[in-house]
Coordinates of C-alpha atoms in Angstrom, one line a residue:
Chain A
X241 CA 0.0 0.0 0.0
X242 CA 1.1 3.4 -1.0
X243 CA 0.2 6.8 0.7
X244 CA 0.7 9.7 -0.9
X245 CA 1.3 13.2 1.3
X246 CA -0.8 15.5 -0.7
X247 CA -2.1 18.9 0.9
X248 CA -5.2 19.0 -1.3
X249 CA -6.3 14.7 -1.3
X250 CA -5.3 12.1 1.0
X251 CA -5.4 8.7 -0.9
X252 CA -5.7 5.2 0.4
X253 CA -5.4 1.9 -2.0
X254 CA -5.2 -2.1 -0.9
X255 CA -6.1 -4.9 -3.2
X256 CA -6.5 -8.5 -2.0
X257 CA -6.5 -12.0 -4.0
X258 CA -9.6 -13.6 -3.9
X259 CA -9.9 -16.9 -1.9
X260 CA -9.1 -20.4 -3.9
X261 CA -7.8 -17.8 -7.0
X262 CA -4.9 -18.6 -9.0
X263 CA -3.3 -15.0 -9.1
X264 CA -4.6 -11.3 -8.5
X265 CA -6.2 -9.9 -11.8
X266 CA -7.0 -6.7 -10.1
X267 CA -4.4 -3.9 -10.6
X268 CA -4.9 -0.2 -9.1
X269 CA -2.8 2.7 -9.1
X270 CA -3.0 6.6 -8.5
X271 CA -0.7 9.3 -8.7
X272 CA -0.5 13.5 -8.2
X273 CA -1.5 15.7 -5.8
X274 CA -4.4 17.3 -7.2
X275 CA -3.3 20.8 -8.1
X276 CA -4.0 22.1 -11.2
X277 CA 0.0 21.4 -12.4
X278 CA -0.2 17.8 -11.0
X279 CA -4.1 16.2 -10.9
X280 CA -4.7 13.4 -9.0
X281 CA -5.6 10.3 -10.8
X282 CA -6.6 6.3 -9.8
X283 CA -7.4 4.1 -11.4
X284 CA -8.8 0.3 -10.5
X285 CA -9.0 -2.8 -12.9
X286 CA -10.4 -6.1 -12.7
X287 CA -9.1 -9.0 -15.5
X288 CA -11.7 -11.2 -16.5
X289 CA -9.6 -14.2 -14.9
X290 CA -10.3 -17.7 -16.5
X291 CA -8.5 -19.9 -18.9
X292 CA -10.2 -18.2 -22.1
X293 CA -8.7 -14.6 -20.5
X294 CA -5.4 -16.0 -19.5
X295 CA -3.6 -12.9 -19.6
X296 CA -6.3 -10.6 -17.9
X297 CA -3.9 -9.8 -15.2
X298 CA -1.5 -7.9 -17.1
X299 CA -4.4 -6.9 -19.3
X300 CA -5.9 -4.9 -16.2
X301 CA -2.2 -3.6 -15.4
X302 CA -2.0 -2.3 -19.3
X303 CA -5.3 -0.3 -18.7
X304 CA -4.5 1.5 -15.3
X305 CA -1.1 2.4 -17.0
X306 CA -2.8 3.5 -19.8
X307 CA -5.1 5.6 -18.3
X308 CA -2.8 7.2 -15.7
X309 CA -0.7 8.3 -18.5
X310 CA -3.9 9.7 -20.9
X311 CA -5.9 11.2 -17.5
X312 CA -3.1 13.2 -16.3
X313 CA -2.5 15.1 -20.0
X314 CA -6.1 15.6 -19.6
X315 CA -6.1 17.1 -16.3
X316 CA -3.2 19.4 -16.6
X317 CA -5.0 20.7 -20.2
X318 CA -8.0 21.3 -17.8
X319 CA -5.4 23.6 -15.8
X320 CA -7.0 26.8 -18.5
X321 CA -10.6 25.8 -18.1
X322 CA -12.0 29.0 -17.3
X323 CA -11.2 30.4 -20.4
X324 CA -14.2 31.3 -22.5
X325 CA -15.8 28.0 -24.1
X326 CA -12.7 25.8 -22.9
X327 CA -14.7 23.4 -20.6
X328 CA -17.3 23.0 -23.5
X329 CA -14.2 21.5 -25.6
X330 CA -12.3 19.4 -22.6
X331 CA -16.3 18.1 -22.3
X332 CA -16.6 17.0 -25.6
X333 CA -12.9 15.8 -25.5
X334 CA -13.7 14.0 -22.4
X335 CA -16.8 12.4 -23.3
X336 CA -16.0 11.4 -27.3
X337 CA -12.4 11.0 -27.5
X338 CA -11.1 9.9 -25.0
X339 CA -12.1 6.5 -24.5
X340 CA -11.2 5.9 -27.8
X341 CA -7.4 7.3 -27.0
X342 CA -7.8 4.8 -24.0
X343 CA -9.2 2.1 -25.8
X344 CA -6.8 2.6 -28.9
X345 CA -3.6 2.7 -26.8
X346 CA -4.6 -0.5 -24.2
X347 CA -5.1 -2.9 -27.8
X348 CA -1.8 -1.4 -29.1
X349 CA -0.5 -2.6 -25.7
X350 CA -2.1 -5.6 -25.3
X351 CA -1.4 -6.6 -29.0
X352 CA 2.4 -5.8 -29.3
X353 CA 2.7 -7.9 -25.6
X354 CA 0.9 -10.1 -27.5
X355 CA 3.5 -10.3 -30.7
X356 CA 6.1 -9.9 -28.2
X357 CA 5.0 -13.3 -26.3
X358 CA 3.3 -15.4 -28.8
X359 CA 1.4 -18.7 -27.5
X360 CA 3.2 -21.6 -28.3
X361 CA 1.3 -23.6 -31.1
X362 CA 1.0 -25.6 -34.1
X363 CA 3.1 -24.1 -37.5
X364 CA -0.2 -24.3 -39.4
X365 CA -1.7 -22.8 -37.0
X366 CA -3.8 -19.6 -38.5
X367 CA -2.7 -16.5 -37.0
X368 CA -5.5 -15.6 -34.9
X369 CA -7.2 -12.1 -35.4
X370 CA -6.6 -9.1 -33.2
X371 CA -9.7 -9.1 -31.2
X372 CA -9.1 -12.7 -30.3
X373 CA -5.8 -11.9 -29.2
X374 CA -7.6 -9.1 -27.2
X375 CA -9.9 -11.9 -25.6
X376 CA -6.6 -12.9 -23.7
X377 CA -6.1 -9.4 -22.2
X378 CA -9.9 -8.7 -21.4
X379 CA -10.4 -6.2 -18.6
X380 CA -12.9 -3.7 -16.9
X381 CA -11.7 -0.3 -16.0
X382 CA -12.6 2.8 -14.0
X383 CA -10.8 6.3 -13.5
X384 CA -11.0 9.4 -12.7
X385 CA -9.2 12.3 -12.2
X386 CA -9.2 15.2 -9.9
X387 CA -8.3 18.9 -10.4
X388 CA -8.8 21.6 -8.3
X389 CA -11.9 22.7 -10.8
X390 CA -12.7 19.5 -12.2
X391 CA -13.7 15.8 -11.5
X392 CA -14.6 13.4 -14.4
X393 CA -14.3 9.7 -14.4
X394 CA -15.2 7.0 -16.5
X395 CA -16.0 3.3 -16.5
X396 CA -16.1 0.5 -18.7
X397 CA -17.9 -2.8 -17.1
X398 CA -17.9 -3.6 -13.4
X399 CA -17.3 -2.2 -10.1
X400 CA -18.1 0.9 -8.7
X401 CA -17.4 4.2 -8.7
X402 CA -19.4 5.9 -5.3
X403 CA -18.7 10.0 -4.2
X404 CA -19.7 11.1 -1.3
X405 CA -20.3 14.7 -1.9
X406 CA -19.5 17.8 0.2
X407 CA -22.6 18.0 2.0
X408 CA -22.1 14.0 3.0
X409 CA -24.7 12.8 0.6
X410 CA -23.4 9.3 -1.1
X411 CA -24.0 9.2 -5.4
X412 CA -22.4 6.4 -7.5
X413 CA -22.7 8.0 -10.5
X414 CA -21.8 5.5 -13.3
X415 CA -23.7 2.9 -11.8
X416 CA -26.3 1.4 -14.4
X417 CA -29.6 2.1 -14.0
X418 CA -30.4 -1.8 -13.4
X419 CA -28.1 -3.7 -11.9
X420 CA -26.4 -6.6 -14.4
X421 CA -27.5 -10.0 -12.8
X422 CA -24.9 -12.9 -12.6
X423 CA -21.4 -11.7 -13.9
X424 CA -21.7 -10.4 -17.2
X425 CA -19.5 -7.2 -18.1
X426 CA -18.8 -4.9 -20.3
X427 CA -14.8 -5.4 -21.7
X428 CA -12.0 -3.1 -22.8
X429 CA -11.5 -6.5 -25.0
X430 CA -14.8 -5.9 -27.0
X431 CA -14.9 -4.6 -30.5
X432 CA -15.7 -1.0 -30.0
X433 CA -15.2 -1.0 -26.2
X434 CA -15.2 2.6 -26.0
X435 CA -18.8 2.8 -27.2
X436 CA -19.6 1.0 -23.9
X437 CA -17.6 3.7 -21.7
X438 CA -19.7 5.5 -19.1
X439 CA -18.1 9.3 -18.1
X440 CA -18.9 11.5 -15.6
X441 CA -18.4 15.6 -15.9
X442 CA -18.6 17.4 -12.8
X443 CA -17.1 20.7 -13.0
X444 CA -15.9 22.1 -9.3
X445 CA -17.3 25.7 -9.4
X446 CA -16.4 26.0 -6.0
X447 CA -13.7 24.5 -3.8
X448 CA -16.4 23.7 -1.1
X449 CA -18.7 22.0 -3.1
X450 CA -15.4 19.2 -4.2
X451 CA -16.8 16.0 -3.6
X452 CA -15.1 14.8 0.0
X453 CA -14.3 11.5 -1.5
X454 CA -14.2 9.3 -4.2
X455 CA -13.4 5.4 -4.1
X456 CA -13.3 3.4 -6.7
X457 CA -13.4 -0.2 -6.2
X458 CA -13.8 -3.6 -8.1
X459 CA -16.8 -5.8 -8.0
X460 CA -15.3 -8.0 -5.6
X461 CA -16.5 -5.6 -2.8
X462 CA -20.0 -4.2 -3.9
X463 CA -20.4 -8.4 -5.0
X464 CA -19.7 -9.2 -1.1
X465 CA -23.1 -7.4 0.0
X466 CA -26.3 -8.8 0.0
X467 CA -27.9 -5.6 -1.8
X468 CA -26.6 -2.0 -3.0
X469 CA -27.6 -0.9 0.3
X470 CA -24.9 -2.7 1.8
X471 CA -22.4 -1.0 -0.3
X472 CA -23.6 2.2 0.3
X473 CA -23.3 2.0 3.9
X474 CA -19.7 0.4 4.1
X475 CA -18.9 4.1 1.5
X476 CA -20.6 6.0 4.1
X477 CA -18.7 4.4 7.2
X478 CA -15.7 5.2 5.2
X479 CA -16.2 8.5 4.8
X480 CA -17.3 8.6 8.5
X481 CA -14.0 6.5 9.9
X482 CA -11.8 8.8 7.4
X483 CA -12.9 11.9 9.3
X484 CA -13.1 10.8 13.1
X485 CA -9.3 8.6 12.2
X486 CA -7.8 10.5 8.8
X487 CA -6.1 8.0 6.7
X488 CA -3.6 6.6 8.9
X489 CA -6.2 4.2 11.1
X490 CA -8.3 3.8 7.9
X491 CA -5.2 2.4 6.4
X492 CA -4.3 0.0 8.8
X493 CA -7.8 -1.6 8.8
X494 CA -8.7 -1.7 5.1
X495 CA -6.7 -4.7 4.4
X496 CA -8.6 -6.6 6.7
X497 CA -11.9 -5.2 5.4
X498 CA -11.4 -6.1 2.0
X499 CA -10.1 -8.9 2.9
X500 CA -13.6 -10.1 4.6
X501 CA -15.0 -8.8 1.7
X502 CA -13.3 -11.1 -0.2
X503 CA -14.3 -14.1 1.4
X504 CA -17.8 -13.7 0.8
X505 CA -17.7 -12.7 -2.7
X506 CA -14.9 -14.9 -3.6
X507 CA -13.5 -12.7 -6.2
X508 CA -10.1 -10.7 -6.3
X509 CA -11.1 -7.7 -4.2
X510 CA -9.6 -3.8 -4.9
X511 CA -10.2 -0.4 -3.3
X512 CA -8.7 3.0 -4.4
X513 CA -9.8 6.1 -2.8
X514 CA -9.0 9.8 -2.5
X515 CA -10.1 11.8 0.8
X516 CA -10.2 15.9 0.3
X517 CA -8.3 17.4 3.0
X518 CA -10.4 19.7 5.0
X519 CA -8.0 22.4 4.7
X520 CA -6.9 22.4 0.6
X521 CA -5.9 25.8 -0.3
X522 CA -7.8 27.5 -2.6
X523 CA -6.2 27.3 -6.3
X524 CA -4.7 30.8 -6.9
X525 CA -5.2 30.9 -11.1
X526 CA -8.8 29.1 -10.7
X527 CA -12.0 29.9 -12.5
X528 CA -13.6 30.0 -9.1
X529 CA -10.8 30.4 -6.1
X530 CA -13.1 29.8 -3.4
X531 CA -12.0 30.7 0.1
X532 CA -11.8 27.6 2.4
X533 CA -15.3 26.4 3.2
X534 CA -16.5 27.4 6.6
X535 CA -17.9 24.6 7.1
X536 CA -15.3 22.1 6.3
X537 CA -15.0 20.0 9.5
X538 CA -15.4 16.5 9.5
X539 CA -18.4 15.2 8.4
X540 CA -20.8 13.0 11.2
X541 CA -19.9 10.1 11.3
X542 CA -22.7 7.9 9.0
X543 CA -22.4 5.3 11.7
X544 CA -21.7 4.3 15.5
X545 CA -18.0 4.8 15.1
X546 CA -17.4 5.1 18.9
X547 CA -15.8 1.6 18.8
X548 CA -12.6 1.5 17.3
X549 CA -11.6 -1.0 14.7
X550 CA -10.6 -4.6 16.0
X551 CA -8.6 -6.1 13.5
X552 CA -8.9 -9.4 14.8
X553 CA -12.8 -9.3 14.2
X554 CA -12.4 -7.4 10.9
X555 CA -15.1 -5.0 11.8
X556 CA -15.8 -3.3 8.7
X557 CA -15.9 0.4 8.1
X558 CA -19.3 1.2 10.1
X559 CA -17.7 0.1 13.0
X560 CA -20.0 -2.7 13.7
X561 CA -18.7 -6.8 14.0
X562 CA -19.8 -7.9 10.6
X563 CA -22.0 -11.0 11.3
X564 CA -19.8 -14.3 9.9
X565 CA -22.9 -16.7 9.7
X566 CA -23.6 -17.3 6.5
X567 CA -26.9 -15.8 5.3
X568 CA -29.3 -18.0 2.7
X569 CA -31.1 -15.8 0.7
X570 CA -33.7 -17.0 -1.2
Chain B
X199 CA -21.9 -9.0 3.6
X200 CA -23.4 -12.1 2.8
X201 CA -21.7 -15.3 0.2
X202 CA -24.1 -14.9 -3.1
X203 CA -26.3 -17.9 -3.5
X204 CA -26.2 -20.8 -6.5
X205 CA -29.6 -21.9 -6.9
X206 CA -29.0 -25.4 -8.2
X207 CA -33.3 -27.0 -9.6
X208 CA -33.5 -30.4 -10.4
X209 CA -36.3 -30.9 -12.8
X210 CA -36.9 -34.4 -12.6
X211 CA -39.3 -36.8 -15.0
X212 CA -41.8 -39.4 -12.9
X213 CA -44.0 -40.5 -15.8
X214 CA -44.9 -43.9 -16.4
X215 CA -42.4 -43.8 -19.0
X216 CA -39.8 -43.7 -16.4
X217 CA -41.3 -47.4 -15.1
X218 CA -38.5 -49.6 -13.9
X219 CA -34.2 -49.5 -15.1
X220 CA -35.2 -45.9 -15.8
X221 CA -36.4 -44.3 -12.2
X222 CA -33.8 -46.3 -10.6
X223 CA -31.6 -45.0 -12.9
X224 CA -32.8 -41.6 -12.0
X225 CA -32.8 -41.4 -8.4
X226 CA -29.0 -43.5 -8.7
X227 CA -27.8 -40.3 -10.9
X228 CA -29.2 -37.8 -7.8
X229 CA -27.9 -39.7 -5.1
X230 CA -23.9 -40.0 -6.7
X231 CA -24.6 -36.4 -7.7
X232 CA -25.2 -34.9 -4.3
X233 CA -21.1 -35.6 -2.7
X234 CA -19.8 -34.2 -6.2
X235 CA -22.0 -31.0 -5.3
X236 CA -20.7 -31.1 -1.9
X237 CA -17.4 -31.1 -2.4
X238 CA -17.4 -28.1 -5.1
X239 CA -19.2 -26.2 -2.5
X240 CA -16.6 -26.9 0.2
X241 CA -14.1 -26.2 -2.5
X242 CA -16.1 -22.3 -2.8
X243 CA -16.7 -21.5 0.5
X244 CA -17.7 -17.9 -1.2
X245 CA -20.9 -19.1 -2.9
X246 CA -23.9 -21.0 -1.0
X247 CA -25.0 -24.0 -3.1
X248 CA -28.7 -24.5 -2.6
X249 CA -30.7 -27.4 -4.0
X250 CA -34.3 -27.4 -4.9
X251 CA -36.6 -30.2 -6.9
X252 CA -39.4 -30.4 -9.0
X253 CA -41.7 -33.5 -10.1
X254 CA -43.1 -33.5 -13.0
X255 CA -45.3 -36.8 -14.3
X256 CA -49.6 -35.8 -14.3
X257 CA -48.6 -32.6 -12.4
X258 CA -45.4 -31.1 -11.7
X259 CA -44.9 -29.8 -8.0
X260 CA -42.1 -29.0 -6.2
X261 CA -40.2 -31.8 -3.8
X262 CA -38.3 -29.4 -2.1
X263 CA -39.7 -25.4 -2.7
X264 CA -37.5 -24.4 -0.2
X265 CA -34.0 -24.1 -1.2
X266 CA -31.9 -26.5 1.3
X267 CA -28.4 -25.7 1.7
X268 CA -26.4 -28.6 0.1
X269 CA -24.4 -29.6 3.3
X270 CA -28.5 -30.4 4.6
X271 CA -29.7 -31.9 1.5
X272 CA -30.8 -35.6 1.6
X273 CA -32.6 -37.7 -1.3
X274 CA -35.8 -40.1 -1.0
X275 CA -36.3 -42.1 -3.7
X276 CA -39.1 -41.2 -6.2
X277 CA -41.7 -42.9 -8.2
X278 CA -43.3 -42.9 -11.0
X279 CA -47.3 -42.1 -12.1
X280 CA -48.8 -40.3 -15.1
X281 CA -47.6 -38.3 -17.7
X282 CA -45.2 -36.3 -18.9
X283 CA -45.9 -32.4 -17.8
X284 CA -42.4 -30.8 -18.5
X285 CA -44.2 -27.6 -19.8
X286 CA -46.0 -27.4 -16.2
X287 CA -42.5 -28.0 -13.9
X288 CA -40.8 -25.6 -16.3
X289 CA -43.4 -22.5 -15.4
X290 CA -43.1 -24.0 -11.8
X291 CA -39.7 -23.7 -12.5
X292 CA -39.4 -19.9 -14.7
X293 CA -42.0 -18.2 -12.0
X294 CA -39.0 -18.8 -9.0
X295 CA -36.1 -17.4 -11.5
X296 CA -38.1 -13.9 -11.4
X297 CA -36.8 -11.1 -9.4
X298 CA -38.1 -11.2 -6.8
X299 CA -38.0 -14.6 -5.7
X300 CA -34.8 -14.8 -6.7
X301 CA -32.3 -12.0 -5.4
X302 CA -30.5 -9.6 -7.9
X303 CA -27.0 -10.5 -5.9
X304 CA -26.8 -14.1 -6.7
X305 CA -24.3 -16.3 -8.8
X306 CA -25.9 -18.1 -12.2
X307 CA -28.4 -20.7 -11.1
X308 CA -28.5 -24.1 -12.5
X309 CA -31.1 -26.0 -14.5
X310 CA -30.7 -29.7 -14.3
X311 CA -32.8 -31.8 -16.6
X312 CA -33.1 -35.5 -16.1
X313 CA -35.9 -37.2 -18.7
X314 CA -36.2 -40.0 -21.0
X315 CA -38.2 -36.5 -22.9
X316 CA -41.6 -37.3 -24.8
X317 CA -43.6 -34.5 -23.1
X318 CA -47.0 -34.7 -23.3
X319 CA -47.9 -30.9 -22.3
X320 CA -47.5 -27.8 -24.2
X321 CA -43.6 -27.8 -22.9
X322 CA -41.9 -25.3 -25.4
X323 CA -44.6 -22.6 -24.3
X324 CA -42.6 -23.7 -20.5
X325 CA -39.1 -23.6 -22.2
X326 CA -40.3 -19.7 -23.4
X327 CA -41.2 -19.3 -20.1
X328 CA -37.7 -19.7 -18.7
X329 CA -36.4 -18.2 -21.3
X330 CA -38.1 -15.0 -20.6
X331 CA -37.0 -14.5 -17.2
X332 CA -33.4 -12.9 -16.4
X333 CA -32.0 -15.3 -14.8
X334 CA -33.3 -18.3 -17.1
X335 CA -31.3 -17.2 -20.0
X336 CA -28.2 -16.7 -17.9
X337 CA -28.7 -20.6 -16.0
X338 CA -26.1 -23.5 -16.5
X339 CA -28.2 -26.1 -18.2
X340 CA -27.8 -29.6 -18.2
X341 CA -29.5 -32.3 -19.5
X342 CA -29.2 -36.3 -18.2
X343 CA -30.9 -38.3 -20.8
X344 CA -32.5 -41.7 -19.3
X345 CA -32.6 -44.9 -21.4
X346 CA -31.6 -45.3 -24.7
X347 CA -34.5 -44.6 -26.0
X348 CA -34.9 -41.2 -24.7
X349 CA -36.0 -37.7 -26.5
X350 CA -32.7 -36.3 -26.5
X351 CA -34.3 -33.6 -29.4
X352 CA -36.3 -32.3 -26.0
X353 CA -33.3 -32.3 -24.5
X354 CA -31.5 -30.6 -27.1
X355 CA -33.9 -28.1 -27.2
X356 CA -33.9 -27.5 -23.1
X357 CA -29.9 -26.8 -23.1
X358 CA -30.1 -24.2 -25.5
X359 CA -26.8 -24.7 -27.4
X360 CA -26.1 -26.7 -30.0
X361 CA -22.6 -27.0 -28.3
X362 CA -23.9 -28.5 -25.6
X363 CA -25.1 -32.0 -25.6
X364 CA -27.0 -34.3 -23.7
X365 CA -25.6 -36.6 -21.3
X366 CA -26.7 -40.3 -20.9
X367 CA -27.2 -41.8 -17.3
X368 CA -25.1 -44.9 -18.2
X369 CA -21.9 -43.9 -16.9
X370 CA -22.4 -42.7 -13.5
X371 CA -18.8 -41.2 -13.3
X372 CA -19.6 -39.4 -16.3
X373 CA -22.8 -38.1 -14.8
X374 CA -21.0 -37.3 -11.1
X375 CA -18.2 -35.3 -13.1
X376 CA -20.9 -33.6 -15.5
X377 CA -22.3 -32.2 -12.3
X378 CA -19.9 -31.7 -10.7
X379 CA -18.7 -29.2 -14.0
X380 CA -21.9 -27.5 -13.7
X381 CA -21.7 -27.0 -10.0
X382 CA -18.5 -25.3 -10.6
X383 CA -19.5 -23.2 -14.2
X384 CA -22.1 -21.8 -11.7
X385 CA -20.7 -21.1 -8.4
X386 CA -16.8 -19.5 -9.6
X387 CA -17.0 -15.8 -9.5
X388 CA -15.5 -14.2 -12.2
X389 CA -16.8 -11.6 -14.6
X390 CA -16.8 -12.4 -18.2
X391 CA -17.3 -10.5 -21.2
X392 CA -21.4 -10.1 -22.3
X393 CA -22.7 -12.2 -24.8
X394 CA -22.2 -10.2 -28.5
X395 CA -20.4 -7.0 -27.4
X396 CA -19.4 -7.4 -31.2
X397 CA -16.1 -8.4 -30.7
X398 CA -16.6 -10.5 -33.2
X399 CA -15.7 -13.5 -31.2
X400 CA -18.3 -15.7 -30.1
X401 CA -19.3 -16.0 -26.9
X402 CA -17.8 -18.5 -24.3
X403 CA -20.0 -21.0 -23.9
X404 CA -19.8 -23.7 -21.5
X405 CA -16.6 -25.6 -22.1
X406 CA -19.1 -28.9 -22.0
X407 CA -17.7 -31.9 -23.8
X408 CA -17.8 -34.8 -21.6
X409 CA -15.6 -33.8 -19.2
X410 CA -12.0 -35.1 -18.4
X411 CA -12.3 -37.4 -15.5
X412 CA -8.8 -37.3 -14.5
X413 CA -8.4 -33.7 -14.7
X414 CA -8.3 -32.2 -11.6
X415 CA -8.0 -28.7 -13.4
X416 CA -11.8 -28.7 -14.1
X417 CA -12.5 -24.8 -13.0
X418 CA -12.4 -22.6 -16.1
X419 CA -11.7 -20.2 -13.6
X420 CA -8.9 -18.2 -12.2

């Protein structure tokens, strides 16, 4: 786990293997500090992990490096947003080309590793095409970056992206309207994947209305809940334990956490998030240099956080002992 | 948190046809079925394997409504009367894969056939039944012919995919490990690709040939 010292975001990432899995096919990453010179971006990915997508795992990896690289060009050429029409274009930019930059640069990737590592087979063997090559690779993705005056993110196929916003309310914004049943997903590996990206614009007109937090996770975690509810709650004692704790007793539990998660969803299980600090300095050439919110304390708690976390119980993020008998639904 | 449930139906023919070799035949294939599902489950502690039967012969009604945790599951023989009602079980059948009954949060349910086939109710208007609910087009299917005389165009039809084929009853490891595959296709977590995102490559379907008995690598899963 990495922790970077930013003055504007605190960020907290963990990723744990899923019970009876052969390997990890999740890969994370973030990187800057938020200002407008050096955005913050993460980024999670989940390979599709079976025999047909035997390569998922470095598939996954490809896409977060991929998009680090691509989302933090963007956010620095956000850094002139207030100029007349400007966000109109890094909107359109955002929304039509950018997935296919992402999309374009992850099969290049993919396919030269690919070329580079060819499967051992049969001379006569036809050369298979590129998108079944790409089947190897096949990933999900979610990212988003942060700038002092803008927040956009995008998604293709599972996991979650949740933000709880500065008055403490929780929004998953790319989440589909219906959730997918079973474990079907969308796939940088599909023909025209960046059709199937999901983006989300959220200008920041003013520094107190920045979202608090943002986590992005894989579906191992939102999969170990027995409803969306569940999900929500665990975000929300997050965001509660971040601001009673800060990141350092947060950090020390979320292995654990996710770890429980995993157990009950069984899949490869991955968490990045970044936490505002309370005290971000205004950015001086901003569109809208807000002076530090007045009301930027730590938000209640969304939970009985009075207990502190037991590591040996893995009490999850409300607080609470999570209940280890195994539920039937039905 | 909770483990997502596999709801694993047995749909399971008592018509007269079934008289005799064929019943026994039947109620063998649960009973050396029922360890094989155990052990996968053990194997995934993640997922919750629950069992549920129907009975179809003049009517169709369920043996077990209730899903019973596999660990709890124990089989009584059953016998045969009647007809054939395969259309009846399968609405029996489609009305507890809608949501709700069945939970959004749950791992592929499985749809386990065993019939010498012949219906003798309007069955494909059953089939669309299924077919029309969510979680009916995403279920593991498998089909255990019984006799060698048996329907196995019914069966056929039931599965869904021409790649997939029926299984006969006569070789009981055959049977255990073909169970045992779909116990497995059903309760591994592991997000796949949707059917015809135009990648031009077809699906994955069930890697169903008859599977490898000595291959202890049977999880497509990673």
């Amino acid at each position: 786990m990495v922790t970077l010292g930013v003055r504007r975001w605190e960020t907290l990432r963990h990723s744990v293997q899923g019970v009876g899995k052969r390997q990890n096919q999740d890969w994370h990453d973030c990187q800057g500090s938020g200002s407008g010179t050096d955005p913050l971006v993460l980024a999670v990915a989940d390979g599709h992990g079976s025999a047909v997508h035997a390569r998922s795992a470095l598939g996954a990896r490809f896409a977060v490096d991929r998009f680090l690289v691509l989302a933090s060009a963007f956010g620095r050429a956000a850094h002139d947003c207030h100029e007349p029409g400007r966000l109109t274009r890094l909107m359109t930019y955002a929304r039509d080309d950018f997935p296919r930059a992402l999309v374009h640069e992850w099969r290049q990737e993919a396919l030269g590793h690919w070329d580079r590592n060819r499967p051992v087979v049969e001379e006569a063997a036809r050369e298979p095409r590129p998108e079944e090559k790409l089947v190897l690779y096949g990933t999900t993705l979610i990212g988003a970056v942060l700038t002092p005056w803008l927040f956009v993110a995008w998604q293709i196929g599972d996991g979650d992206l949740a933000v709880v916003e500065h008055d403490g309310t929780l929004t998953r914004p790319l989440a589909p309207a219906e959730e997918d049943l079973g474990d079907e997903t969308e796939s940088l590996c599909g023909r025209e994947a960046w059709r199937s990206m999901r983006m989300h614009w959220a200008p920041v007109f003013e520094q107190a209305r920045a979202p608090r937090l943002v986590v992005l996770s894989t579906d191992g975690l939102s999969k170990s809940f027995a409803s969306a509810d569940g999900y929500a709650e665990f975000v929300l004692g997050l965001a509660g334990r971040l601001a009673e704790e800060g990141g350092t007793g947060v950090r020390e539990s979320l292995p654990a956490w996710l770890a429980q998660a995993s157990r009950y969803s069984g899949d490869d299980t991955t968490l990045t998030a970044a936490v505002r600090h309370p005290e971000a300095p205004p950015e001086a050439s901003g569109p809208a240099a807000a002076p530090p919110p007045a009301e930027a304390s730590a938000p209640a708690p969304a939970a009985d956080t009075s207990a502190p976390p037991d590591p040996r119980t893995a009490a999850g993020p409300t607080g609470g002992d999570v209940d280890m008998e195994r539920k039937t639904e039905t | 948190m909770a483990n997502r449930p596999v709801h694993f139906i047995w749909l399971l023919d008592c018509s007269f046809s079934m008289q005799g070799e064929k019943i026994a035949k039947l109620n063998y294939a649960i009973r050396e079925a029922v360890p094989e599902m155990r052990s996968v489950a053990h194997d995934n502690p993640a997922a919750q394997l629950l069992l549920r039967t129907v009975t179809f012969s003049t009517t169709a009604q369920w043996l077990h409504q209730t899903p019973v945790p596999v660990d709890d599951f124990t089989w009584q023989d059953v016998q045969v009367d009647g007809m054939t009602n395969l259309g009846e079980a399968l609405h029996l059948v489609a009305r507890e894969l809608q949501t709700p009954p069945m939970p959004q949060r749950a791992l592929k349910p499985v749809l386990a056939l065993v019939s010498d086939g012949v219906p003798t109710d309007d069955w494909k208007a059953g089939l669309k039944a299924v077919d029309a609910t969510p979680w009916g087009r995403k279920a593991v299917r498998v089909a255990i012919a019984i006799g060698a005389d048996a329907d196995r165009g019914v069966l056929q039809e039931f599965l869904g995919n021409p790649e997939l084929q029926p299984l006969d009853a006569n070789s009981p490891k055959q049977l255990a490990a073909a169970i045992r595959w779909a116990s497995t296709a059903a309760v591994k977590a592991a997000s796949q690709p949707v059917a015809g995102d135009g990648s031009g490559v077809s699906p994955v379907k069930q890697p169903y040939a008859p599977p490898v008995l000595d291959d202890d690598d049977d999880d497509d899963v990673w």
